[in-house]
Coordinates of C-alpha atoms in Angstrom, one line a residue:
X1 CA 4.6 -6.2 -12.1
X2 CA 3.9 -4.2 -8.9
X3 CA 6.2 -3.7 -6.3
X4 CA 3.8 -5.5 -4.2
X5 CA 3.7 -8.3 -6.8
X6 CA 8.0 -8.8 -6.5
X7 CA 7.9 -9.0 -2.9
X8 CA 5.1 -11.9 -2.6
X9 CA 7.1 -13.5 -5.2
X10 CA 10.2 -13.1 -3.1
X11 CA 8.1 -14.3 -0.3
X12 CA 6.9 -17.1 -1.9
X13 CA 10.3 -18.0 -3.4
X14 CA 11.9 -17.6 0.0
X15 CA 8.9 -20.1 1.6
X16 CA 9.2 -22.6 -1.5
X17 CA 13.0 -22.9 -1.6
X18 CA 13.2 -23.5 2.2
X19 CA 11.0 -26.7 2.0
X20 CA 13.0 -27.8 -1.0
X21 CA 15.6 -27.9 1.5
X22 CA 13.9 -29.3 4.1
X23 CA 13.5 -32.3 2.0
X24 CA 17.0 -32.8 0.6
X25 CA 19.2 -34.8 2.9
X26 CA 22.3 -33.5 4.4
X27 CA 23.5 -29.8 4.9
X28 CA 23.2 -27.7 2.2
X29 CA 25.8 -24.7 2.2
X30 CA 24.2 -22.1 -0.2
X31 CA 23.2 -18.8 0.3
X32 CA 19.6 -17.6 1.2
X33 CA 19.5 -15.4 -1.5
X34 CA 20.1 -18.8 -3.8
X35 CA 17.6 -20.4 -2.2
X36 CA 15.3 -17.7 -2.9
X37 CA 16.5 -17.7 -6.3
X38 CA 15.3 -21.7 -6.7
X39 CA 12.3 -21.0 -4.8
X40 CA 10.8 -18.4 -7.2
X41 CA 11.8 -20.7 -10.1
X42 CA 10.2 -23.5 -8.7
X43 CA 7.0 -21.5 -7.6
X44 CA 6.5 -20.7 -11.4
X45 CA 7.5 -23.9 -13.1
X46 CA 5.7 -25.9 -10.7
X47 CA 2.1 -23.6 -11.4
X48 CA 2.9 -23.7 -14.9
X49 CA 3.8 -27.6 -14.9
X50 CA -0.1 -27.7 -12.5
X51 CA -1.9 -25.4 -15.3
X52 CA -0.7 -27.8 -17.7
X53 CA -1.7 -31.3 -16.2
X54 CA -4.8 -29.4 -15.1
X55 CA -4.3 -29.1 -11.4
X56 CA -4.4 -25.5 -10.5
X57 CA -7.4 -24.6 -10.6
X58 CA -9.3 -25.9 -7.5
X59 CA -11.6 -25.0 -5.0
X60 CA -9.3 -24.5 -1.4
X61 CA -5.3 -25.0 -1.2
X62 CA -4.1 -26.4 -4.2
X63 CA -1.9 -28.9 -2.6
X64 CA -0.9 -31.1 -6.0
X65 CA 0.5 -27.3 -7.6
X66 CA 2.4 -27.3 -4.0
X67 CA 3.8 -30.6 -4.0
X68 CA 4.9 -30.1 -8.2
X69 CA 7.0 -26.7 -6.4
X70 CA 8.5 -28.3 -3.4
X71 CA 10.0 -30.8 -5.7
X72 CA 11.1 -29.1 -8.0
X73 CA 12.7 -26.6 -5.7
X74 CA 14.2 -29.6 -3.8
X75 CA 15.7 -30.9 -7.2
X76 CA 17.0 -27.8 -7.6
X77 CA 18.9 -27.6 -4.4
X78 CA 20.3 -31.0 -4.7
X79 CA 21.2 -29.8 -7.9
X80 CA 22.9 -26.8 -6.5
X81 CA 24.9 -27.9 -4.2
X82 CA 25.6 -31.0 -6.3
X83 CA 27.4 -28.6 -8.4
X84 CA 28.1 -26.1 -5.7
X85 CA 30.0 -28.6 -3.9
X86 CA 32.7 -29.4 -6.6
X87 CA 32.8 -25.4 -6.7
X88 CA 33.1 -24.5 -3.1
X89 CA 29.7 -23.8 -2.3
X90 CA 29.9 -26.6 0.8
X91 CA 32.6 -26.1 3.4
X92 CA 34.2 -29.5 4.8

């Protein structure tokens, strides 16, 4: 992988994990570098989960392969800080 290559998945990681937590309810107390961690895990399980189904590959934005990453990355920060939160992660 390219240097290039790790920073657009950084990028997109980054992108992805901040709408995951756009669409999980309440704060969420984690670190960006966290979220950017979910985010490049969602990115590829969601594009592998699209391939799969048979999604991916259309003409324009692929916006089912989106959706199947936004979720993903959004149960992965409820699942976070779900944990996080017994662990310290939140501050109350």
């Amino acid at each position: 992988m390219t240097v290039t290559g790790i920073i657009t998945a950084l990028i997109v990681g980054l992108i992805i994990g901040a709408l995951g937590r756009l669409v999980v309810p309440g704060k969420q107390n984690i670190p960006i570098w966290l979220t950017m961690v979910i985010g490049v895990v969602a990115a590829l399980l969601g594009t592998v989960l699209a391939r799969a189904i048979g999604v991916a590959n259309t003409s324009g934005v692929d916006w089912t392969e989106l959706l199947f990453q936004v979720v993903l990355a959004a149960l992965g920060v409820a699942l976070v800080v779900g944990i996080g939160g017994r662990r310290g992660y939140s501050r109350r």
